[in-house]
mmCIF file of N, CA and C in Angstrom:
data_model
loop_
_atom_site.group_PDB
_atom_site.id
_atom_site.type_symbol
_atom_site.label_atom_id
_atom_site.label_comp_id
_atom_site.label_asym_id
_atom_site.label_seq_id
_atom_site.Cartn_x
_atom_site.Cartn_y
_atom_site.Cartn_z
ATOM 1 N N MET I 1 13.876 2.985 -31.696
ATOM 2 C CA MET I 1 14.391 2.341 -30.667
ATOM 3 C C MET I 1 14.499 3.507 -29.723
ATOM 4 N N VAL I 2 14.051 2.956 -28.654
ATOM 5 C CA VAL I 2 13.490 3.617 -27.705
ATOM 6 C C VAL I 2 15.189 3.173 -26.412
ATOM 7 N N THR I 3 16.181 4.202 -26.072
ATOM 8 C CA THR I 3 17.018 4.240 -25.720
ATOM 9 C C THR I 3 16.368 4.816 -23.711
ATOM 10 N N GLN I 4 17.110 4.461 -22.679
ATOM 11 C CA GLN I 4 17.153 5.023 -21.608
ATOM 12 C C GLN I 4 18.384 6.164 -21.170
ATOM 13 N N PHE I 5 18.035 7.100 -20.993
ATOM 14 C CA PHE I 5 18.785 7.501 -20.046
ATOM 15 C C PHE I 5 19.220 7.811 -18.537
ATOM 16 N N THR I 6 20.506 6.842 -18.344
ATOM 17 C CA THR I 6 20.262 6.927 -17.197
ATOM 18 C C THR I 6 22.151 6.630 -16.145
ATOM 19 N N PRO I 7 22.361 8.456 -16.216
ATOM 20 C CA PRO I 7 23.449 9.314 -15.487
ATOM 21 C C PRO I 7 23.731 8.364 -14.586
ATOM 22 N N TRP I 8 22.953 8.145 -13.527
ATOM 23 C CA TRP I 8 23.601 7.878 -11.715
ATOM 24 C C TRP I 8 23.787 6.411 -12.555
ATOM 25 N N LEU I 9 23.542 5.527 -12.760
ATOM 26 C CA LEU I 9 24.292 4.088 -13.190
ATOM 27 C C LEU I 9 25.244 4.104 -13.943
ATOM 28 N N SER I 10 25.113 5.160 -14.651
ATOM 29 C CA SER I 10 26.344 5.618 -16.362
ATOM 30 C C SER I 10 27.874 6.083 -14.727
ATOM 31 N N LEU I 11 27.637 6.641 -13.984
ATOM 32 C CA LEU I 11 28.109 7.545 -13.068
ATOM 33 C C LEU I 11 29.149 6.119 -12.241
ATOM 34 N N ALA I 12 27.967 5.581 -11.813
ATOM 35 C CA ALA I 12 28.193 4.537 -10.928
ATOM 36 C C ALA I 12 29.407 3.314 -11.807
ATOM 37 N N GLY I 13 28.665 2.627 -12.949
ATOM 38 C CA GLY I 13 30.065 1.904 -13.671
ATOM 39 C C GLY I 13 31.276 2.788 -14.080
ATOM 40 N N GLY I 14 31.043 3.884 -14.272
ATOM 41 C CA GLY I 14 32.485 4.370 -14.944
ATOM 42 C C GLY I 14 33.204 4.363 -13.545
ATOM 43 N N VAL I 15 32.661 5.216 -11.977
ATOM 44 C CA VAL I 15 33.808 4.505 -11.129
ATOM 45 C C VAL I 15 34.166 3.367 -11.065
ATOM 46 N N MET I 16 32.997 2.705 -11.233
ATOM 47 C CA MET I 16 33.472 1.330 -10.787
ATOM 48 C C MET I 16 34.385 0.389 -11.660
ATOM 49 N N ILE I 17 34.760 0.896 -12.923
ATOM 50 C CA ILE I 17 35.543 0.620 -13.907
ATOM 51 C C ILE I 17 37.365 1.506 -13.445
ATOM 52 N N GLY I 18 37.272 2.882 -13.004
ATOM 53 C CA GLY I 18 38.120 3.557 -12.846
ATOM 54 C C GLY I 18 38.386 2.777 -11.736
ATOM 55 N N LEU I 19 38.036 2.351 -11.296
ATOM 56 C CA LEU I 19 38.937 1.812 -9.402
ATOM 57 C C LEU I 19 39.366 1.421 -9.803
ATOM 58 N N ALA I 20 38.722 0.156 -10.299
ATOM 59 C CA ALA I 20 39.168 -1.446 -10.932
ATOM 60 C C ALA I 20 39.966 -1.144 -11.550
ATOM 61 N N ALA I 21 40.319 -0.224 -12.758
ATOM 62 C CA ALA I 21 41.634 0.388 -13.230
ATOM 63 C C ALA I 21 43.002 0.793 -12.135
ATOM 64 N N THR I 22 42.745 1.560 -11.663
ATOM 65 C CA THR I 22 43.326 2.380 -10.786
ATOM 66 C C THR I 22 43.970 1.209 -10.152
ATOM 67 N N ALA I 23 42.868 0.443 -9.128
ATOM 68 C CA ALA I 23 43.856 -0.836 -8.982
ATOM 69 C C ALA I 23 44.469 -1.986 -9.069
ATOM 70 N N LEU I 24 43.990 -2.626 -10.573
ATOM 71 C CA LEU I 24 45.015 -3.003 -11.651
ATOM 72 C C LEU I 24 46.156 -1.903 -11.671
ATOM 73 N N MET I 25 46.349 -0.784 -11.961
ATOM 74 C CA MET I 25 47.718 -0.608 -12.185
ATOM 75 C C MET I 25 48.575 -0.262 -10.890
ATOM 76 N N ALA I 26 47.706 -0.137 -9.408
ATOM 77 C CA ALA I 26 48.389 -0.131 -8.422
ATOM 78 C C ALA I 26 49.180 -1.498 -7.522
ATOM 79 N N MET I 27 48.623 -2.355 -8.012
ATOM 80 C CA MET I 27 48.737 -3.072 -7.733
ATOM 81 C C MET I 27 49.666 -4.121 -8.422
ATOM 82 N N LEU I 28 49.544 -4.148 -9.705
ATOM 83 C CA LEU I 28 50.379 -5.158 -10.874
ATOM 84 C C LEU I 28 51.377 -4.040 -11.791
ATOM 85 N N GLY I 29 50.543 -3.105 -11.763
ATOM 86 C CA GLY I 29 51.245 -2.019 -12.105
ATOM 87 C C GLY I 29 51.077 -2.202 -13.699
ATOM 88 N N ARG I 30 49.808 -2.595 -14.477
ATOM 89 C CA ARG I 30 48.687 -3.246 -15.136
ATOM 90 C C ARG I 30 48.489 -2.536 -16.182
ATOM 91 N N ILE I 31 47.794 -1.400 -17.253
ATOM 92 C CA ILE I 31 46.622 -1.361 -18.017
ATOM 93 C C ILE I 31 45.483 -1.773 -18.006
ATOM 94 N N MET I 32 44.637 -1.563 -17.927
ATOM 95 C CA MET I 32 43.287 -2.488 -18.395
ATOM 96 C C MET I 32 42.943 -2.090 -19.649
ATOM 97 N N GLY I 33 42.713 -3.177 -20.012
ATOM 98 C CA GLY I 33 42.237 -2.812 -21.606
ATOM 99 C C GLY I 33 41.411 -4.094 -21.759
ATOM 100 N N ALA I 34 40.214 -4.416 -21.883
ATOM 101 C CA ALA I 34 39.617 -5.385 -22.008
ATOM 102 C C ALA I 34 40.041 -6.426 -22.925
ATOM 103 N N SER I 35 40.112 -5.369 -24.111
ATOM 104 C CA SER I 35 41.165 -6.325 -25.389
ATOM 105 C C SER I 35 42.428 -6.952 -25.298
ATOM 106 N N GLY I 36 43.096 -6.223 -24.212
ATOM 107 C CA GLY I 36 44.437 -6.694 -24.277
ATOM 108 C C GLY I 36 44.068 -8.060 -23.304
ATOM 109 N N LEU I 37 43.650 -7.913 -22.596
ATOM 110 C CA LEU I 37 43.308 -8.518 -21.294
ATOM 111 C C LEU I 37 42.864 -10.066 -21.452
ATOM 112 N N VAL I 38 41.982 -10.314 -22.576
ATOM 113 C CA VAL I 38 41.156 -11.181 -23.288
ATOM 114 C C VAL I 38 42.432 -11.766 -24.251
ATOM 115 N N SER I 39 43.199 -11.371 -24.785
ATOM 116 C CA SER I 39 43.972 -11.065 -25.826
ATOM 117 C C SER I 39 44.732 -11.822 -24.904
ATOM 118 N N GLY I 40 45.620 -11.646 -23.808
ATOM 119 C CA GLY I 40 46.578 -11.895 -23.083
ATOM 120 C C GLY I 40 46.635 -13.122 -22.588
ATOM 121 N N LEU I 41 45.143 -13.381 -22.253
ATOM 122 C CA LEU I 41 44.501 -14.546 -21.552
ATOM 123 C C LEU I 41 44.575 -15.568 -22.059
ATOM 124 N N LEU I 42 45.181 -15.347 -23.962
ATOM 125 C CA LEU I 42 44.819 -16.646 -24.248
ATOM 126 C C LEU I 42 46.155 -17.206 -25.123
ATOM 127 N N ARG I 43 46.978 -16.361 -24.952
ATOM 128 C CA ARG I 43 48.580 -16.569 -24.928
ATOM 129 C C ARG I 43 48.788 -16.078 -23.485
ATOM 130 N N PRO I 44 48.965 -16.210 -22.745
ATOM 131 C CA PRO I 44 49.700 -15.959 -21.290
ATOM 132 C C PRO I 44 51.679 -16.623 -21.085
ATOM 133 N N THR I 45 52.504 -15.100 -20.786
ATOM 134 C CA THR I 45 53.582 -15.799 -20.333
ATOM 135 C C THR I 45 53.484 -15.997 -18.895
ATOM 136 N N SER I 46 52.808 -16.253 -18.099
ATOM 137 C CA SER I 46 53.310 -17.461 -17.039
ATOM 138 C C SER I 46 52.322 -17.982 -16.192
ATOM 139 N N GLY I 47 52.026 -18.465 -15.873
ATOM 140 C CA GLY I 47 51.128 -18.584 -14.843
ATOM 141 C C GLY I 47 50.230 -17.818 -13.575
ATOM 142 N N ALA I 48 50.924 -16.721 -13.192
ATOM 143 C CA ALA I 48 50.569 -15.464 -12.720
ATOM 144 C C ALA I 48 49.846 -14.730 -13.797
ATOM 145 N N GLU I 49 50.086 -14.647 -14.937
ATOM 146 C CA GLU I 49 50.162 -13.429 -15.712
ATOM 147 C C GLU I 49 48.019 -14.385 -16.091
ATOM 148 N N PHE I 50 48.289 -15.851 -15.918
ATOM 149 C CA PHE I 50 47.239 -15.817 -16.212
ATOM 150 C C PHE I 50 45.584 -16.058 -15.405
ATOM 151 N N GLY I 51 46.906 -16.290 -14.224
ATOM 152 C CA GLY I 51 45.743 -15.598 -12.836
ATOM 153 C C GLY I 51 45.200 -14.589 -12.677
ATOM 154 N N TRP I 52 46.480 -13.271 -13.385
ATOM 155 C CA TRP I 52 45.312 -12.129 -12.472
ATOM 156 C C TRP I 52 43.728 -11.463 -13.900
ATOM 157 N N ARG I 53 44.566 -12.006 -14.935
ATOM 158 C CA ARG I 53 43.792 -12.006 -16.208
ATOM 159 C C ARG I 53 42.731 -13.239 -16.289
ATOM 160 N N ALA I 54 42.977 -14.293 -15.814
ATOM 161 C CA ALA I 54 41.390 -14.958 -15.727
ATOM 162 C C ALA I 54 41.010 -14.112 -13.899
ATOM 163 N N ALA I 55 40.684 -14.289 -12.883
ATOM 164 C CA ALA I 55 40.095 -13.063 -12.135
ATOM 165 C C ALA I 55 39.891 -11.899 -12.579
ATOM 166 N N LEU I 56 40.201 -10.880 -13.222
ATOM 167 C CA LEU I 56 39.647 -10.226 -13.991
ATOM 168 C C LEU I 56 38.144 -10.285 -14.949
ATOM 169 N N LEU I 57 38.749 -11.079 -15.563
ATOM 170 C CA LEU I 57 37.477 -11.604 -16.459
ATOM 171 C C LEU I 57 35.979 -12.695 -15.868
ATOM 172 N N ALA I 58 36.344 -13.127 -14.799
ATOM 173 C CA ALA I 58 35.772 -13.781 -14.060
ATOM 174 C C ALA I 58 35.092 -12.753 -13.540
ATOM 175 N N GLY I 59 35.427 -11.375 -12.791
ATOM 176 C CA GLY I 59 34.739 -10.511 -12.204
ATOM 177 C C GLY I 59 34.065 -9.796 -12.920
ATOM 178 N N MET I 60 34.412 -9.302 -14.537
ATOM 179 C CA MET I 60 33.207 -8.878 -15.307
ATOM 180 C C MET I 60 32.098 -9.960 -15.423
ATOM 181 N N VAL I 61 32.520 -11.380 -15.698
ATOM 182 C CA VAL I 61 31.441 -11.602 -16.176
ATOM 183 C C VAL I 61 30.224 -12.430 -15.151
ATOM 184 N N SER I 62 31.198 -12.066 -13.774
ATOM 185 C CA SER I 62 29.876 -12.380 -12.656
ATOM 186 C C SER I 62 29.658 -11.555 -12.264
ATOM 187 N N GLY I 63 29.571 -10.475 -12.898
ATOM 188 C CA GLY I 63 29.132 -8.987 -11.908
ATOM 189 C C GLY I 63 27.654 -9.223 -12.201
ATOM 190 N N PRO I 64 26.863 -9.470 -13.276
ATOM 191 C CA PRO I 64 25.709 -9.470 -13.383
ATOM 192 C C PRO I 64 24.919 -10.448 -11.970
ATOM 193 N N LEU I 65 26.220 -11.437 -11.494
ATOM 194 C CA LEU I 65 25.300 -12.634 -10.923
ATOM 195 C C LEU I 65 25.308 -12.039 -9.474
ATOM 196 N N VAL I 66 26.273 -10.966 -8.848
ATOM 197 C CA VAL I 66 26.437 -10.019 -8.028
ATOM 198 C C VAL I 66 25.064 -9.476 -7.856
ATOM 199 N N LEU I 67 24.766 -8.543 -8.615
ATOM 200 C CA LEU I 67 23.770 -7.902 -9.078
ATOM 201 C C LEU I 67 22.338 -8.328 -8.046
ATOM 202 N N LEU I 68 22.793 -9.761 -8.976
ATOM 203 C CA LEU I 68 21.272 -10.605 -8.622
ATOM 204 C C LEU I 68 21.334 -11.222 -7.284
ATOM 205 N N ALA I 69 22.248 -11.383 -6.307
ATOM 206 C CA ALA I 69 22.505 -11.943 -5.130
ATOM 207 C C ALA I 69 21.871 -10.503 -4.087
ATOM 208 N N LEU I 70 22.589 -9.212 -4.412
ATOM 209 C CA LEU I 70 22.162 -8.359 -4.044
ATOM 210 C C LEU I 70 20.552 -7.597 -4.046
ATOM 211 N N THR I 71 20.285 -7.516 -4.993
ATOM 212 C CA THR I 71 18.860 -6.720 -5.653
ATOM 213 C C THR I 71 18.030 -8.363 -5.938
ATOM 214 N N GLY I 72 18.211 -9.180 -5.957
ATOM 215 C CA GLY I 72 17.301 -10.208 -6.256
ATOM 216 C C GLY I 72 15.991 -10.386 -7.595
ATOM 217 N N SER I 73 16.535 -9.752 -8.366
ATOM 218 C CA SER I 73 16.380 -9.769 -9.820
ATOM 219 C C SER I 73 18.058 -9.085 -10.882
ATOM 220 N N MET I 74 17.707 -9.816 -12.052
ATOM 221 C CA MET I 74 18.856 -9.250 -13.165
ATOM 222 C C MET I 74 18.571 -8.010 -14.062
ATOM 223 N N PRO I 75 19.122 -7.094 -13.996
ATOM 224 C CA PRO I 75 18.991 -6.092 -14.928
ATOM 225 C C PRO I 75 18.185 -6.204 -16.251
ATOM 226 N N PRO I 76 17.041 -5.484 -16.590
ATOM 227 C CA PRO I 76 16.310 -5.299 -17.603
ATOM 228 C C PRO I 76 17.494 -5.889 -18.801
ATOM 229 N N LEU I 77 17.682 -6.426 -19.702
ATOM 230 C CA LEU I 77 18.132 -6.545 -20.639
ATOM 231 C C LEU I 77 17.451 -6.300 -22.291
ATOM 232 N N GLN I 78 18.004 -5.680 -23.152
ATOM 233 C CA GLN I 78 17.424 -5.990 -23.858
ATOM 234 C C GLN I 78 18.283 -5.866 -25.670
ATOM 235 N N VAL I 79 18.244 -6.715 -26.423
ATOM 236 C CA VAL I 79 19.237 -6.530 -27.590
ATOM 237 C C VAL I 79 18.576 -6.603 -28.900
ATOM 238 N N PRO I 80 18.561 -5.811 -29.243
ATOM 239 C CA PRO I 80 17.579 -5.468 -30.670
ATOM 240 C C PRO I 80 18.033 -6.303 -31.858
ATOM 241 N N SER I 81 19.199 -6.576 -32.300
ATOM 242 C CA SER I 81 19.600 -7.037 -33.268
ATOM 243 C C SER I 81 20.025 -8.154 -33.574
ATOM 244 N N SER I 82 20.138 -8.393 -34.299
ATOM 245 C CA SER I 82 20.286 -9.868 -34.937
ATOM 246 C C SER I 82 21.260 -11.035 -34.207
ATOM 247 N N PRO I 83 21.167 -11.959 -34.188
ATOM 248 C CA PRO I 83 22.325 -12.284 -34.035
ATOM 249 C C PRO I 83 23.734 -12.616 -35.075
ATOM 250 N N MET I 84 23.590 -12.585 -35.908
ATOM 251 C CA MET I 84 24.201 -12.285 -37.705
ATOM 252 C C MET I 84 25.194 -10.702 -37.145
ATOM 253 N N MET I 85 23.937 -9.726 -36.755
ATOM 254 C CA MET I 85 24.425 -8.493 -36.237
ATOM 255 C C MET I 85 25.912 -8.422 -35.092
ATOM 256 N N LEU I 86 25.055 -8.225 -34.615
ATOM 257 C CA LEU I 86 26.561 -9.236 -33.149
ATOM 258 C C LEU I 86 27.695 -10.131 -33.305
ATOM 259 N N VAL I 87 26.803 -10.867 -34.371
ATOM 260 C CA VAL I 87 28.137 -11.308 -34.717
ATOM 261 C C VAL I 87 29.535 -10.433 -35.580
ATOM 262 N N LEU I 88 28.761 -9.872 -36.204
ATOM 263 C CA LEU I 88 29.358 -8.677 -37.416
ATOM 264 C C LEU I 88 30.161 -7.427 -36.678
ATOM 265 N N GLY I 89 29.344 -7.492 -35.167
ATOM 266 C CA GLY I 89 29.553 -6.311 -34.796
ATOM 267 C C GLY I 89 31.249 -6.941 -34.350
ATOM 268 N N GLY I 90 31.044 -7.760 -33.739
ATOM 269 C CA GLY I 90 32.086 -8.255 -32.730
ATOM 270 C C GLY I 90 33.583 -8.449 -33.810
ATOM 271 N N LEU I 91 33.795 -9.236 -34.626
ATOM 272 C CA LEU I 91 34.395 -9.014 -35.630
ATOM 273 C C LEU I 91 35.287 -7.435 -36.300
ATOM 274 N N LEU I 92 34.265 -6.721 -36.396
ATOM 275 C CA LEU I 92 34.307 -5.422 -36.302
ATOM 276 C C LEU I 92 35.312 -4.546 -35.538
ATOM 277 N N VAL I 93 35.138 -4.619 -34.248
ATOM 278 C CA VAL I 93 35.217 -4.567 -32.457
ATOM 279 C C VAL I 93 36.757 -5.309 -32.445
ATOM 280 N N GLY I 94 37.378 -6.528 -32.951
ATOM 281 C CA GLY I 94 37.997 -6.749 -32.730
ATOM 282 C C GLY I 94 39.514 -6.759 -34.447
ATOM 283 N N VAL I 95 38.878 -6.470 -35.155
ATOM 284 C CA VAL I 95 39.474 -5.543 -36.505
ATOM 285 C C VAL I 95 40.079 -4.343 -35.918
ATOM 286 N N GLY I 96 39.014 -3.395 -35.218
ATOM 287 C CA GLY I 96 39.498 -1.871 -34.736
ATOM 288 C C GLY I 96 40.498 -1.765 -33.597
ATOM 289 N N VAL I 97 39.984 -3.104 -32.853
ATOM 290 C CA VAL I 97 41.024 -2.677 -31.681
ATOM 291 C C VAL I 97 42.865 -3.493 -32.082
ATOM 292 N N THR I 98 42.234 -4.338 -33.427
ATOM 293 C CA THR I 98 43.845 -4.571 -33.481
ATOM 294 C C THR I 98 44.723 -3.255 -34.310
ATOM 295 N N TYR I 99 44.119 -2.515 -34.752
ATOM 296 C CA TYR I 99 44.658 -1.757 -35.684
ATOM 297 C C TYR I 99 44.561 -0.322 -34.556
ATOM 298 N N GLY I 100 43.500 -0.544 -33.608
ATOM 299 C CA GLY I 100 44.354 0.800 -32.812
ATOM 300 C C GLY I 100 45.007 0.493 -31.357
ATOM 301 N N SER I 101 45.225 -0.550 -31.993
ATOM 302 C CA SER I 101 46.350 -0.853 -30.791
ATOM 303 C C SER I 101 45.396 -0.664 -29.223
ATOM 304 N N GLY I 102 44.318 -1.299 -29.028
ATOM 305 C CA GLY I 102 43.490 -1.630 -27.855
ATOM 306 C C GLY I 102 42.304 -0.939 -28.351
ATOM 307 N N CYS I 103 41.213 -1.142 -26.937
ATOM 308 C CA CYS I 103 40.089 -0.131 -27.376
ATOM 309 C C CYS I 103 39.040 0.843 -26.056
ATOM 310 N N THR I 104 38.587 1.184 -25.691
ATOM 311 C CA THR I 104 37.817 2.026 -25.110
ATOM 312 C C THR I 104 38.364 2.016 -23.991
ATOM 313 N N SER I 105 38.300 1.688 -23.547
ATOM 314 C CA SER I 105 38.703 1.042 -21.964
ATOM 315 C C SER I 105 40.252 0.997 -22.106
ATOM 316 N N GLY I 106 40.841 0.464 -22.886
ATOM 317 C CA GLY I 106 42.295 0.866 -22.758
ATOM 318 C C GLY I 106 43.020 2.301 -22.955
ATOM 319 N N HIS I 107 42.217 3.078 -24.034
ATOM 320 C CA HIS I 107 42.726 4.437 -24.452
ATOM 321 C C HIS I 107 41.983 4.836 -23.527
ATOM 322 N N GLY I 108 40.612 4.752 -24.033
ATOM 323 C CA GLY I 108 39.585 5.981 -22.519
ATOM 324 C C GLY I 108 39.897 6.124 -21.931
ATOM 325 N N VAL I 109 40.184 5.119 -20.718
ATOM 326 C CA VAL I 109 40.243 5.067 -18.846
ATOM 327 C C VAL I 109 41.393 4.884 -19.001
ATOM 328 N N CYS I 110 42.126 4.476 -19.325
ATOM 329 C CA CYS I 110 43.881 4.084 -19.078
ATOM 330 C C CYS I 110 44.770 5.236 -19.690
ATOM 331 N N GLY I 111 44.505 4.858 -21.017
ATOM 332 C CA GLY I 111 45.363 6.128 -21.311
ATOM 333 C C GLY I 111 45.494 7.794 -21.290
ATOM 334 N N ASN I 112 44.140 7.943 -21.350
ATOM 335 C CA ASN I 112 43.886 9.464 -21.166
ATOM 336 C C ASN I 112 44.036 9.610 -19.866
ATOM 337 N N ALA I 113 44.024 9.045 -18.886
ATOM 338 C CA ALA I 113 44.185 8.841 -17.535
ATOM 339 C C ALA I 113 46.050 9.286 -17.915
ATOM 340 N N ARG I 114 46.742 9.307 -18.627
ATOM 341 C CA ARG I 114 48.493 9.042 -18.319
ATOM 342 C C ARG I 114 48.472 9.907 -19.492
ATOM 343 N N LEU I 115 47.455 10.385 -19.711
ATOM 344 C CA LEU I 115 47.913 11.761 -20.709
ATOM 345 C C LEU I 115 48.557 11.488 -21.808
ATOM 346 N N SER I 116 47.834 9.866 -22.248
ATOM 347 C CA SER I 116 49.026 9.745 -23.891
ATOM 348 C C SER I 116 48.232 10.198 -25.010
ATOM 349 N N PRO I 117 48.835 11.033 -25.605
ATOM 350 C CA PRO I 117 48.454 11.580 -27.301
ATOM 351 C C PRO I 117 47.872 10.245 -27.851
ATOM 352 N N ARG I 118 48.287 9.608 -28.340
ATOM 353 C CA ARG I 118 47.715 8.185 -29.083
ATOM 354 C C ARG I 118 46.741 8.057 -28.033
ATOM 355 N N SER I 119 46.011 7.672 -26.768
ATOM 356 C CA SER I 119 44.834 7.204 -26.564
ATOM 357 C C SER I 119 43.594 8.370 -27.077
ATOM 358 N N PHE I 120 44.279 9.509 -26.636
ATOM 359 C CA PHE I 120 43.416 10.918 -26.965
ATOM 360 C C PHE I 120 42.688 10.504 -27.774
ATOM 361 N N VAL I 121 42.978 10.393 -29.272
ATOM 362 C CA VAL I 121 43.171 10.553 -31.094
ATOM 363 C C VAL I 121 42.751 8.893 -31.146
ATOM 364 N N ALA I 122 43.195 8.565 -30.174
ATOM 365 C CA ALA I 122 42.164 6.916 -30.413
ATOM 366 C C ALA I 122 40.888 7.423 -29.782
ATOM 367 N N THR I 123 40.549 7.747 -28.562
ATOM 368 C CA THR I 123 39.157 8.010 -27.873
ATOM 369 C C THR I 123 38.330 9.003 -28.683
ATOM 370 N N VAL I 124 38.681 10.003 -29.314
ATOM 371 C CA VAL I 124 38.520 10.783 -29.920
ATOM 372 C C VAL I 124 37.533 10.141 -31.767
ATOM 373 N N SER I 125 38.249 9.055 -32.445
ATOM 374 C CA SER I 125 38.414 8.578 -33.003
ATOM 375 C C SER I 125 37.075 7.751 -32.764
ATOM 376 N N PHE I 126 36.661 6.715 -31.712
ATOM 377 C CA PHE I 126 36.195 6.097 -31.659
ATOM 378 C C PHE I 126 34.873 6.607 -31.640
ATOM 379 N N MET I 127 34.766 8.048 -30.409
ATOM 380 C CA MET I 127 33.451 8.604 -30.066
ATOM 381 C C MET I 127 33.283 9.423 -31.351
ATOM 382 N N LEU I 128 33.839 9.379 -32.386
ATOM 383 C CA LEU I 128 33.468 10.212 -33.638
ATOM 384 C C LEU I 128 32.523 8.920 -34.414
ATOM 385 N N ALA I 129 33.790 7.921 -34.734
ATOM 386 C CA ALA I 129 32.716 6.874 -35.355
ATOM 387 C C ALA I 129 31.481 6.081 -34.462
ATOM 388 N N ALA I 130 31.542 6.178 -32.917
ATOM 389 C CA ALA I 130 30.388 6.085 -32.561
ATOM 390 C C ALA I 130 28.856 6.992 -32.618
ATOM 391 N N PHE I 131 29.446 7.838 -32.840
ATOM 392 C CA PHE I 131 28.262 9.337 -33.336
ATOM 393 C C PHE I 131 27.383 8.757 -35.049
ATOM 394 N N VAL I 132 29.087 8.754 -35.755
ATOM 395 C CA VAL I 132 28.501 8.601 -36.884
ATOM 396 C C VAL I 132 27.270 7.071 -37.046
ATOM 397 N N THR I 133 27.884 6.197 -36.329
ATOM 398 C CA THR I 133 27.296 4.496 -36.280
ATOM 399 C C THR I 133 25.537 5.173 -36.109
ATOM 400 N N VAL I 134 25.940 5.565 -34.593
ATOM 401 C CA VAL I 134 24.249 5.635 -34.643
ATOM 402 C C VAL I 134 23.535 6.582 -35.617
ATOM 403 N N PHE I 135 23.865 7.084 -35.702
ATOM 404 C CA PHE I 135 22.970 8.687 -36.986
ATOM 405 C C PHE I 135 22.654 7.018 -37.987
ATOM 406 N N VAL I 136 23.471 6.871 -38.573
ATOM 407 C CA VAL I 136 23.126 5.886 -39.253
ATOM 408 C C VAL I 136 22.274 4.921 -39.429
ATOM 409 N N VAL I 137 22.330 4.300 -37.999
ATOM 410 C CA VAL I 137 21.546 2.736 -38.160
ATOM 411 C C VAL I 137 20.553 3.242 -37.966
ATOM 412 N N ARG I 138 19.959 4.483 -37.287
ATOM 413 C CA ARG I 138 18.793 4.889 -35.996
ATOM 414 C C ARG I 138 18.298 6.262 -37.176
ATOM 415 N N HIS I 139 18.960 6.742 -38.318
ATOM 416 C CA HIS I 139 18.391 7.392 -39.075
ATOM 417 C C HIS I 139 18.085 7.046 -40.945
ATOM 418 N N LEU I 140 19.557 6.410 -40.827
ATOM 419 C CA LEU I 140 19.471 6.147 -42.596
ATOM 420 C C LEU I 140 18.907 4.527 -42.660
ATOM 421 N N LEU I 141 18.924 3.713 -41.466
ATOM 422 C CA LEU I 141 18.671 2.292 -41.572
ATOM 423 C C LEU I 141 18.068 1.969 -40.590
ATOM 424 N N PRO I 142 17.432 2.562 -40.154
ATOM 425 C CA PRO I 142 16.277 1.647 -39.166
ATOM 426 C C PRO I 142 15.737 0.650 -39.084
ATOM 427 N N GLY I 143 15.504 -0.084 -40.234
ATOM 428 C CA GLY I 143 15.398 -1.611 -40.142
ATOM 429 C C GLY I 143 16.177 -2.875 -39.995
ATOM 430 N N LEU I 144 17.708 -2.074 -40.075
ATOM 431 C CA LEU I 144 18.381 -2.707 -39.715
ATOM 432 C C LEU I 144 19.182 -3.599 -38.399
ATOM 433 N N VAL I 145 18.050 -2.430 -37.552
ATOM 434 C CA VAL I 145 18.026 -2.930 -35.800
ATOM 435 C C VAL I 145 17.249 -3.005 -35.112
ATOM 436 N N GLY I 146 16.063 -3.321 -36.044
ATOM 437 C CA GLY I 146 14.566 -3.747 -35.467
ATOM 438 C C GLY I 146 14.079 -2.234 -35.261
ATOM 439 N N GLY I 147 14.960 -1.160 -35.242
ATOM 440 C CA GLY I 147 14.201 0.210 -34.963
ATOM 441 C C GLY I 147 13.327 0.801 -35.987
#
């Protein structure tokens, strides 16, 4: 499996996520975590709560369409995993964010910016788990994802 190193695009994406998290905190006083956003969307406490969550989710989903409108093409996307592996990965992420009280965006972007010790430990755990997973999938089980 070959991956591309795209530091400038990654930096631009990180800046946009940081700006969105800052804007949400400044305007609504809310922490932007994708897992909390979606779970709150399924069980909103008010119409206003549902509105800002739905708008943020719509922005996340429609982002590629904005890129298409601006550039005339979609970014190349290749998913080397099977649908079963994607479903399994999604379930594992759901379990992980439940036990970790948040996801990478909530802990990694917002929690660390707020100097939360819990978020620092969570982010280090996420990164270590990612390093181990990539090593196992790419070097020990390369046929698992078509690599």
